[in-house]
CSV table of C-alpha atoms in Angstrom, one decimal:
chain,number,residue,atom,x,y,z
A,1,UNK,CA,-33.3,208.2,149.8
A,2,UNK,CA,-34.9,208.4,146.3
A,3,UNK,CA,-38.4,206.8,146.1
A,4,UNK,CA,-39.2,204.8,142.9
A,5,UNK,CA,-43.1,204.1,142.6
A,6,UNK,CA,-44.2,201.3,140.1
A,7,UNK,CA,-47.9,201.9,139.2
A,8,UNK,CA,-49.3,198.5,137.8
A,9,UNK,CA,-46.6,196.5,139.4
A,10,UNK,CA,-48.7,193.5,139.2
A,11,UNK,CA,-47.1,193.3,135.8
A,12,UNK,CA,-44.6,190.8,137.6
A,13,UNK,CA,-42.3,190.0,134.8
A,14,UNK,CA,-41.9,193.6,133.5
A,15,UNK,CA,-41.4,194.7,137.2
A,16,UNK,CA,-38.7,192.2,137.6
A,17,UNK,CA,-36.8,193.3,134.7
A,18,UNK,CA,-37.2,197.1,135.6
A,19,UNK,CA,-36.3,196.4,139.3
A,20,UNK,CA,-33.4,194.0,138.2
A,21,UNK,CA,-32.0,196.7,136.4
A,22,UNK,CA,-32.2,199.4,138.9
A,23,UNK,CA,-31.1,197.4,141.8
A,24,UNK,CA,-28.1,196.1,140.0
A,25,UNK,CA,-27.0,199.4,138.4
A,26,UNK,CA,-23.7,201.1,139.2
A,27,UNK,CA,-25.3,203.5,141.5
A,28,UNK,CA,-26.7,200.7,143.7
A,29,UNK,CA,-28.0,203.3,146.1
A,30,UNK,CA,-30.4,203.0,148.9
A,31,UNK,CA,-34.0,203.3,147.6
A,32,UNK,CA,-37.5,203.0,148.7
A,33,UNK,CA,-39.5,200.9,146.2
A,34,UNK,CA,-43.3,201.5,146.4
A,35,UNK,CA,-45.4,199.0,144.6
A,36,UNK,CA,-49.0,199.6,143.7
A,37,UNK,CA,-51.5,197.6,141.9
A,38,UNK,CA,-55.4,197.1,141.9
A,39,UNK,CA,-55.0,193.2,142.2
A,40,UNK,CA,-53.8,192.2,145.6
A,41,UNK,CA,-52.8,188.7,144.4
A,42,UNK,CA,-50.5,189.9,141.8
A,43,UNK,CA,-49.2,192.8,144.0
A,44,UNK,CA,-48.2,190.3,146.6
A,45,UNK,CA,-46.2,188.2,144.0
A,46,UNK,CA,-44.6,191.2,142.8
A,47,UNK,CA,-43.7,192.2,146.4
A,48,UNK,CA,-42.1,188.8,146.9
A,49,UNK,CA,-40.0,189.2,143.5
A,50,UNK,CA,-38.6,192.7,144.7
A,51,UNK,CA,-37.6,191.3,148.1
A,52,UNK,CA,-36.0,188.3,146.4
A,53,UNK,CA,-34.1,190.5,144.1
A,54,UNK,CA,-32.8,192.5,147.1
A,55,UNK,CA,-31.7,189.3,148.7
A,56,UNK,CA,-29.9,188.0,145.5
A,57,UNK,CA,-27.9,191.4,145.3
A,58,UNK,CA,-27.3,191.4,149.0
A,59,UNK,CA,-29.2,194.7,149.2
A,60,UNK,CA,-30.3,195.1,152.8
A,61,UNK,CA,-31.0,198.8,152.9
A,62,UNK,CA,-33.9,198.9,150.2
A,63,UNK,CA,-36.9,199.7,151.7
A,64,UNK,CA,-39.8,197.8,150.0
A,65,UNK,CA,-43.5,198.6,150.3
A,66,UNK,CA,-46.6,197.4,148.6
A,67,UNK,CA,-50.0,199.0,148.8
A,68,UNK,CA,-53.5,199.0,147.2
A,69,UNK,CA,-53.6,202.6,147.9
A,70,UNK,CA,-52.2,204.7,144.7
A,71,UNK,CA,-51.9,208.0,146.5
A,72,UNK,CA,-49.9,206.5,149.4
A,73,UNK,CA,-47.6,204.7,146.8
A,74,UNK,CA,-47.0,207.9,145.1
A,75,UNK,CA,-46.5,210.1,147.9
A,76,UNK,CA,-43.1,211.7,147.9
A,77,UNK,CA,-42.0,209.7,144.9
A,78,UNK,CA,-38.9,210.9,142.9
A,79,UNK,CA,-39.7,208.6,140.0
A,80,UNK,CA,-42.9,207.1,138.8
A,81,UNK,CA,-43.0,204.2,136.4
A,82,UNK,CA,-46.3,203.3,134.7
A,83,UNK,CA,-46.8,199.7,133.5
A,84,UNK,CA,-50.5,198.9,134.0
A,85,UNK,CA,-52.9,197.5,131.5
A,86,UNK,CA,-56.1,199.0,132.1
A,87,UNK,CA,-59.0,196.5,131.8
A,88,UNK,CA,-56.5,193.6,131.6
A,89,UNK,CA,-56.2,190.6,129.1
A,90,UNK,CA,-59.9,189.7,130.1
A,91,UNK,CA,-62.0,191.5,129.2
A,92,UNK,CA,-60.4,194.4,127.6
A,93,UNK,CA,-57.6,193.1,125.1
A,94,UNK,CA,-60.1,189.9,124.1
A,95,UNK,CA,-62.5,192.7,123.4
A,96,UNK,CA,-60.1,194.7,121.2
A,97,UNK,CA,-59.8,191.5,119.1
A,98,UNK,CA,-63.0,189.6,119.2
A,99,UNK,CA,-65.4,192.6,118.2
A,100,UNK,CA,-63.2,193.8,115.2
A,101,UNK,CA,-63.0,190.2,114.2
A,102,UNK,CA,-66.8,189.9,114.0
A,103,UNK,CA,-66.9,193.1,111.6
A,104,UNK,CA,-64.2,191.4,109.3
A,105,UNK,CA,-61.2,193.5,110.8
A,106,UNK,CA,-58.0,191.3,111.6
A,107,UNK,CA,-55.3,192.5,113.7
A,108,UNK,CA,-51.8,191.4,114.9
A,109,UNK,CA,-51.1,193.4,118.1
A,110,UNK,CA,-53.8,196.1,118.5
A,111,UNK,CA,-52.3,198.2,121.3
A,112,UNK,CA,-50.9,201.1,119.4
A,113,UNK,CA,-52.9,202.1,116.4
A,114,UNK,CA,-55.8,200.7,114.8
A,115,UNK,CA,-59.2,200.1,116.5
A,116,UNK,CA,-57.6,198.2,119.2
A,117,UNK,CA,-55.2,201.1,119.9
A,118,UNK,CA,-57.7,203.7,119.9
A,119,UNK,CA,-59.9,202.0,122.4
A,120,UNK,CA,-56.9,201.0,124.6
A,121,UNK,CA,-56.2,204.8,124.5
A,122,UNK,CA,-59.8,205.6,125.4
A,123,UNK,CA,-59.9,203.3,128.5
A,124,UNK,CA,-56.4,204.3,129.5
A,125,UNK,CA,-56.5,208.1,129.5
A,126,UNK,CA,-59.1,208.6,132.2
A,127,UNK,CA,-56.6,206.3,134.6
A,128,UNK,CA,-53.8,208.6,133.5
A,129,UNK,CA,-55.7,211.7,134.4
A,130,UNK,CA,-56.5,210.5,138.0
A,131,UNK,CA,-52.7,209.4,138.2
A,132,UNK,CA,-51.6,212.9,137.0
A,133,UNK,CA,-54.1,214.6,139.5
A,134,UNK,CA,-52.4,212.3,142.3
A,135,UNK,CA,-48.9,213.3,141.2
A,136,UNK,CA,-49.6,217.0,141.2
A,137,UNK,CA,-50.7,216.8,144.8
A,138,UNK,CA,-48.3,214.2,146.3
A,139,UNK,CA,-45.2,214.1,144.2
A,140,UNK,CA,-45.2,217.0,141.9
A,141,UNK,CA,-41.4,217.1,141.2
A,142,UNK,CA,-41.3,213.3,140.2
A,143,UNK,CA,-40.1,212.4,136.8
A,144,UNK,CA,-42.9,210.2,135.2
A,145,UNK,CA,-41.5,207.2,133.0
A,146,UNK,CA,-44.6,206.1,130.8
A,147,UNK,CA,-44.3,202.4,129.4
A,148,UNK,CA,-48.1,201.9,128.7
A,149,UNK,CA,-49.4,201.6,125.1
A,150,UNK,CA,-50.7,203.3,123.0
A,151,UNK,CA,-47.3,205.2,123.7
A,152,UNK,CA,-48.1,208.2,121.6
A,153,UNK,CA,-51.5,208.5,122.5
A,154,UNK,CA,-51.0,208.1,126.2
A,155,UNK,CA,-48.0,210.8,126.3
A,156,UNK,CA,-50.0,213.1,124.1
A,157,UNK,CA,-52.8,212.9,126.6
A,158,UNK,CA,-50.6,213.5,129.6
A,159,UNK,CA,-49.2,216.5,127.8
A,160,UNK,CA,-52.6,218.2,127.6
A,161,UNK,CA,-53.8,216.9,131.2
A,162,UNK,CA,-50.7,217.9,133.2
A,163,UNK,CA,-48.1,219.9,131.2
A,164,UNK,CA,-46.1,220.7,134.3
A,165,UNK,CA,-45.3,217.0,135.2
A,166,UNK,CA,-42.1,215.9,133.9
A,167,UNK,CA,-42.8,213.0,131.6
A,168,UNK,CA,-41.0,210.7,129.1
A,169,UNK,CA,-42.5,207.8,127.2
A,170,UNK,CA,-40.2,204.7,127.0
A,171,UNK,CA,-40.2,202.0,124.6
A,172,UNK,CA,-37.6,199.2,123.7
A,173,UNK,CA,-38.1,199.1,120.1
A,174,UNK,CA,-35.2,201.2,119.0
A,175,UNK,CA,-32.5,199.4,120.9
A,176,UNK,CA,-34.1,195.9,120.3
A,177,UNK,CA,-34.1,196.6,116.6
A,178,UNK,CA,-30.5,198.1,116.5
A,179,UNK,CA,-29.4,194.7,118.0
A,180,UNK,CA,-31.5,192.8,115.8
A,181,UNK,CA,-30.1,194.2,112.6
A,182,UNK,CA,-26.6,193.8,113.9
A,183,UNK,CA,-27.4,190.1,114.2
A,184,UNK,CA,-28.8,190.0,110.8
A,185,UNK,CA,-25.5,191.5,109.6
A,186,UNK,CA,-23.2,189.2,111.7
A,187,UNK,CA,-22.0,192.2,113.5
A,188,UNK,CA,-21.7,193.3,117.2
A,189,UNK,CA,-24.1,196.1,118.3
A,190,UNK,CA,-21.3,197.6,120.4
A,191,UNK,CA,-19.7,198.5,117.0
A,192,UNK,CA,-23.0,200.1,115.7
A,193,UNK,CA,-23.5,203.8,115.4
A,194,UNK,CA,-27.1,204.7,114.6
A,195,UNK,CA,-29.7,207.7,114.7
A,196,UNK,CA,-33.5,206.9,114.7
A,197,UNK,CA,-36.3,209.6,114.7
A,198,UNK,CA,-40.0,209.6,114.3
A,199,UNK,CA,-43.0,208.6,116.4
A,200,UNK,CA,-43.1,205.5,118.6
A,201,UNK,CA,-43.6,202.4,116.6
A,202,UNK,CA,-43.1,204.5,113.5
A,203,UNK,CA,-39.6,205.5,113.7
A,204,UNK,CA,-36.9,204.9,111.3
A,205,UNK,CA,-33.1,204.6,111.1
A,206,UNK,CA,-32.0,207.8,109.7
A,207,UNK,CA,-28.3,206.5,110.1
A,208,UNK,CA,-27.1,202.8,110.7
A,209,UNK,CA,-23.4,202.4,110.4
A,210,UNK,CA,-20.3,200.5,111.6
A,211,UNK,CA,-17.5,202.0,113.4
A,212,UNK,CA,-14.2,200.5,112.4
A,213,UNK,CA,-11.0,200.1,114.6
A,214,UNK,CA,-9.2,202.6,112.2
A,215,UNK,CA,-11.9,205.2,112.7
A,216,UNK,CA,-13.8,204.5,109.4
A,217,UNK,CA,-17.7,204.7,109.4
A,218,UNK,CA,-19.3,202.2,107.1
A,219,UNK,CA,-22.9,202.9,106.0
A,220,UNK,CA,-24.6,199.5,106.6
A,221,UNK,CA,-27.8,200.2,104.7
A,222,UNK,CA,-26.2,198.7,101.3
A,223,UNK,CA,-25.6,195.4,103.2
A,224,UNK,CA,-29.2,195.5,104.7
A,225,UNK,CA,-30.7,196.1,101.3
A,226,UNK,CA,-28.8,193.2,100.0
A,227,UNK,CA,-30.3,190.8,102.4
A,228,UNK,CA,-33.8,191.6,100.9
A,229,UNK,CA,-32.6,191.2,97.3
A,230,UNK,CA,-30.7,188.0,98.1
A,231,UNK,CA,-33.8,186.4,100.1
A,232,UNK,CA,-31.9,186.2,103.3
A,233,UNK,CA,-34.4,188.1,105.5
A,234,UNK,CA,-35.6,186.5,109.0
A,235,UNK,CA,-38.9,184.8,108.2
A,236,UNK,CA,-40.5,186.9,111.0
A,237,UNK,CA,-39.3,190.2,109.5
A,238,UNK,CA,-40.3,190.2,106.0
A,239,UNK,CA,-42.7,193.2,106.5
A,240,UNK,CA,-40.1,195.5,107.7
A,241,UNK,CA,-37.7,194.4,104.9
A,242,UNK,CA,-40.5,195.2,102.4
A,243,UNK,CA,-40.8,198.6,104.0
A,244,UNK,CA,-37.1,199.3,103.6
A,245,UNK,CA,-37.4,198.4,99.7
A,246,UNK,CA,-40.4,200.8,99.5
A,247,UNK,CA,-39.2,203.8,101.7
A,248,UNK,CA,-35.5,203.4,102.0
A,249,UNK,CA,-35.1,203.2,105.6
A,250,UNK,CA,-35.8,200.5,108.3
A,251,UNK,CA,-38.5,200.9,110.8
A,252,UNK,CA,-37.9,200.3,114.4
A,253,UNK,CA,-40.9,198.6,115.5
A,254,UNK,CA,-41.4,194.8,114.6
A,255,UNK,CA,-43.0,193.5,111.5
A,256,UNK,CA,-46.0,192.2,113.3
A,257,UNK,CA,-46.8,195.7,114.8
A,258,UNK,CA,-46.1,197.5,111.6
A,259,UNK,CA,-48.1,195.5,109.4
A,260,UNK,CA,-51.5,196.9,111.0
A,261,UNK,CA,-50.2,200.6,110.8
A,262,UNK,CA,-50.7,200.9,107.1
A,263,UNK,CA,-53.0,199.7,104.5
A,264,UNK,CA,-50.5,197.7,102.7
A,265,UNK,CA,-50.2,194.5,104.2
A,266,UNK,CA,-53.5,193.0,105.9
A,267,UNK,CA,-56.3,193.0,103.3
A,268,UNK,CA,-59.6,191.0,102.8
A,269,UNK,CA,-59.1,188.4,100.3
A,270,UNK,CA,-55.5,188.7,100.2
A,271,UNK,CA,-54.4,185.8,102.4
A,272,UNK,CA,-51.4,185.4,99.8
A,273,UNK,CA,-50.0,188.6,101.3
A,274,UNK,CA,-50.3,187.5,104.8
A,275,UNK,CA,-48.7,184.1,104.1
A,276,UNK,CA,-46.0,185.4,102.0
A,277,UNK,CA,-44.9,188.1,104.4
A,278,UNK,CA,-45.6,185.8,107.4
A,279,UNK,CA,-47.9,188.1,109.2
A,280,UNK,CA,-49.3,186.7,112.5
A,281,UNK,CA,-52.7,187.6,112.9
A,282,UNK,CA,-54.2,187.6,116.5
A,283,UNK,CA,-50.6,187.5,117.6
A,284,UNK,CA,-51.2,189.5,121.0
A,285,UNK,CA,-53.8,187.0,122.1
A,286,UNK,CA,-51.3,184.3,121.9
A,287,UNK,CA,-48.6,186.4,123.7
A,288,UNK,CA,-50.9,187.3,126.4
A,289,UNK,CA,-51.7,183.6,127.0
A,290,UNK,CA,-47.8,183.0,127.2
A,291,UNK,CA,-47.3,185.9,129.6
A,292,UNK,CA,-50.1,184.8,132.0
A,293,UNK,CA,-48.7,181.2,132.1
A,294,UNK,CA,-45.2,182.7,132.8
A,295,UNK,CA,-46.8,184.7,135.7
A,296,UNK,CA,-48.2,181.4,137.1
A,297,UNK,CA,-44.9,179.7,136.7
A,298,UNK,CA,-43.1,182.5,138.5
A,299,UNK,CA,-45.5,182.4,141.3
A,300,UNK,CA,-45.0,178.8,141.7
A,301,UNK,CA,-41.3,179.1,141.8
A,302,UNK,CA,-41.5,181.9,144.4
A,303,UNK,CA,-43.7,179.8,146.6
A,304,UNK,CA,-41.3,176.8,146.1
A,305,UNK,CA,-38.5,178.8,147.3
A,306,UNK,CA,-36.4,178.7,144.1
A,307,UNK,CA,-33.8,181.4,144.0
A,308,UNK,CA,-34.4,184.2,141.7
A,309,UNK,CA,-32.1,185.2,138.9
A,310,UNK,CA,-31.2,188.9,138.2
A,311,UNK,CA,-30.7,189.6,134.8
A,312,UNK,CA,-30.0,193.0,133.1
A,313,UNK,CA,-32.5,194.0,130.3
A,314,UNK,CA,-32.2,197.0,128.0
A,315,UNK,CA,-35.0,199.0,129.2
A,316,UNK,CA,-34.1,202.7,129.7
A,317,UNK,CA,-35.5,203.1,133.4
A,318,UNK,CA,-32.5,202.1,135.1
A,319,UNK,CA,-30.2,204.4,133.0
A,320,UNK,CA,-32.4,207.2,133.5
A,321,UNK,CA,-32.8,206.9,137.3
A,322,UNK,CA,-29.0,206.4,137.5
A,323,UNK,CA,-28.2,209.4,135.5
A,324,UNK,CA,-30.7,211.7,137.3
A,325,UNK,CA,-29.4,210.5,140.8
A,326,UNK,CA,-25.7,210.6,139.9
A,327,UNK,CA,-25.6,213.4,137.2
A,328,UNK,CA,-23.6,211.1,134.9
A,329,UNK,CA,-25.2,211.9,131.4
A,330,UNK,CA,-27.0,209.1,129.6
A,331,UNK,CA,-28.4,208.8,126.0
A,332,UNK,CA,-31.8,207.3,125.6
A,333,UNK,CA,-34.7,207.3,123.1
A,334,UNK,CA,-37.6,208.9,124.7
A,335,UNK,CA,-41.2,209.9,123.7
A,336,UNK,CA,-41.7,213.9,124.1
A,337,UNK,CA,-43.7,216.6,122.7
A,338,UNK,CA,-42.3,217.6,119.4
A,339,UNK,CA,-42.3,221.3,119.6
A,340,UNK,CA,-40.0,221.7,116.4
A,341,UNK,CA,-37.6,218.6,117.2
A,342,UNK,CA,-38.7,216.9,113.8
A,343,UNK,CA,-39.4,220.0,111.6
A,344,UNK,CA,-41.9,218.2,109.3
A,345,UNK,CA,-44.1,216.7,111.8
A,346,UNK,CA,-46.8,218.8,113.7
A,347,UNK,CA,-45.4,220.6,116.9
A,348,UNK,CA,-48.2,219.1,119.2
A,349,UNK,CA,-47.6,215.6,118.4
A,350,UNK,CA,-45.4,213.0,120.3
A,351,UNK,CA,-42.1,212.1,118.8
A,352,UNK,CA,-39.3,209.5,119.5
A,353,UNK,CA,-36.0,210.9,119.4
A,354,UNK,CA,-32.5,210.7,121.2
A,355,UNK,CA,-32.4,212.4,124.7
A,356,UNK,CA,-29.7,213.4,127.0
A,357,UNK,CA,-30.5,212.7,130.7
A,358,UNK,CA,-28.7,214.0,133.8
A,359,UNK,CA,-29.5,216.0,136.9
A,360,UNK,CA,-31.4,218.4,134.7
A,361,UNK,CA,-33.8,215.6,133.5
A,362,UNK,CA,-34.8,214.7,130.0
A,363,UNK,CA,-33.2,216.9,127.3
A,364,UNK,CA,-34.4,215.8,123.8
A,365,UNK,CA,-32.2,216.2,120.7
A,366,UNK,CA,-33.6,218.3,117.8
A,367,UNK,CA,-33.4,216.4,114.6
A,368,UNK,CA,-34.5,218.9,111.7
A,369,UNK,CA,-36.4,217.5,108.7
A,370,UNK,CA,-36.7,213.8,108.1
A,371,UNK,CA,-37.2,212.3,104.6
A,372,UNK,CA,-40.6,213.5,103.4
A,373,UNK,CA,-41.9,210.1,102.8
A,374,UNK,CA,-41.1,208.8,106.3
A,375,UNK,CA,-42.7,212.0,107.8
A,376,UNK,CA,-45.8,211.1,105.5
A,377,UNK,CA,-46.2,207.6,106.9
A,378,UNK,CA,-45.9,209.1,110.3
A,379,UNK,CA,-48.7,211.7,109.8
A,380,UNK,CA,-51.1,208.9,109.0
A,381,UNK,CA,-50.8,207.8,112.7
A,382,UNK,CA,-50.5,211.3,114.1
A,383,UNK,CA,-54.0,212.2,112.9
A,384,UNK,CA,-55.6,209.1,114.5
A,385,UNK,CA,-53.6,209.8,117.8
A,386,UNK,CA,-54.8,213.5,117.9
A,387,UNK,CA,-58.5,212.6,117.4
A,388,UNK,CA,-58.3,209.9,120.0
A,389,UNK,CA,-56.9,212.1,122.6
A,390,UNK,CA,-59.5,214.6,121.8
A,391,UNK,CA,-62.3,212.0,122.0
A,392,UNK,CA,-60.9,211.1,125.5
A,393,UNK,CA,-60.6,214.7,126.7
A,394,UNK,CA,-63.7,216.1,125.2
A,395,UNK,CA,-66.1,212.8,125.6
A,396,UNK,CA,-67.3,213.6,122.0
A,397,UNK,CA,-68.3,210.3,120.4
A,398,UNK,CA,-67.7,211.9,117.0
A,399,UNK,CA,-64.1,212.0,117.5
A,400,UNK,CA,-64.1,208.3,117.7
A,401,UNK,CA,-65.8,207.5,114.8
A,402,UNK,CA,-63.5,209.8,112.9
A,403,UNK,CA,-60.4,208.5,114.5
A,404,UNK,CA,-61.3,204.9,113.3
A,405,UNK,CA,-62.4,206.4,109.9
A,406,UNK,CA,-59.0,207.8,109.3
A,407,UNK,CA,-57.2,204.9,110.6
A,408,UNK,CA,-55.0,203.5,107.7
A,409,UNK,CA,-55.8,199.6,108.4
A,410,UNK,CA,-59.5,200.1,109.6
A,411,UNK,CA,-60.6,202.6,106.6
A,412,UNK,CA,-58.9,200.0,104.0
A,413,UNK,CA,-61.1,197.3,105.2
A,414,UNK,CA,-64.5,198.8,106.3
A,415,UNK,CA,-66.9,201.3,104.8
A,416,UNK,CA,-67.9,204.5,106.7
A,417,UNK,CA,-71.1,202.7,107.8
A,418,UNK,CA,-69.1,199.7,108.8
A,419,UNK,CA,-66.5,201.8,111.0
A,420,UNK,CA,-69.5,203.6,112.5
A,421,UNK,CA,-71.2,200.1,113.7
A,422,UNK,CA,-67.9,198.8,115.0
A,423,UNK,CA,-67.3,202.0,117.1
A,424,UNK,CA,-70.8,201.5,118.5
A,425,UNK,CA,-70.2,197.8,119.2
A,426,UNK,CA,-66.8,198.3,120.7
A,427,UNK,CA,-68.2,201.2,123.1
A,428,UNK,CA,-71.2,199.1,124.1
A,429,UNK,CA,-69.0,195.8,124.7
A,430,UNK,CA,-66.3,197.9,126.9
A,431,UNK,CA,-69.3,198.9,129.1
A,432,UNK,CA,-68.1,200.6,132.4
A,433,UNK,CA,-64.4,200.5,131.2
A,434,UNK,CA,-65.2,203.7,129.2
A,435,UNK,CA,-66.8,207.1,130.4
A,436,UNK,CA,-70.0,208.2,128.7
A,437,UNK,CA,-69.7,210.1,125.4
A,438,UNK,CA,-72.1,212.6,123.8
């Protein structure tokens, strides 16, 4: 009976999506579902959700366990899914926005790059170290599926901390954007063939084409460019279509994310850019508030006995588990060590590429060289990722300053002295959420 362990299972809505996918998949095997969280209230709600999913699907041989003991949850696991948010919405996420704002630095999502992404990585990596140590002792053969942002920073750290652990980082940006572009063009995503490659949140479609019934392959990039020229771009996606115009390829992560990954779009005194491109500053704070309200609504529904609806998502976890258990091959997009997969990116960085999955685990596809302008944009992020990981693992405070100094958006807005002061204030505000640096 394969055992699936969810670390951070108190992220109830996301856990519901993952478990709904897994338990309604074709394999529908007997599983042990082990839920772990540090918040007993949220853990209890997620346990109820898991049992309700089993009831809705008439699965009476699924074993569900919930515990506040992480090692016990991980014991003997075959699959480990990370979905925690270290520090929570309050105080950590609020800090990621409030402190930079006082220094004149505005952000949209702040969970992947920028000063917010750097500090989210710094407070998450020590927890990842502890999880990896536990896994090495109690489930060394498990496949670790890493969903926590900052994705590339976290996966890079895991590679350094525990290279023997089988790991893949998972995100939904590639498949979401593939479907979104099909909608923009009035096409069915089932008729679309695409190839994406890069780093998480800064990957680009190298190919986006329609497969016709007669076997023809139609390059859809001319039609996508025409949307921008004709002014038919979705109002919430103006940044990405502007990137398409500048770089010739469409980026897989949303406009609100990508707007803070470069020095191009969010600028002091350029409110005109923010308005014209419809950039939602402080967006993640609003989303967190909505997600918290959704959790409370879900909890009320469960306590009121409302039947749970099991809907399939397009997250990759269920497909990976099904392929690993049955041997039936699946194709996903995963975040893995580069090691030559993308020739013109550093070998040591984490890349997001197509991967085959079966009994043998995760097998990434070698891409070769990508267009040089795309690799150049990616390398801006890679340098910040590398320094953040080094800061976390060596506890060198200078590396935090340097990561922030090299961050495209932060360095475009703040002087070196301002960057140093911002980092100092972020460290002080984080308090015990961070280790001591020297």
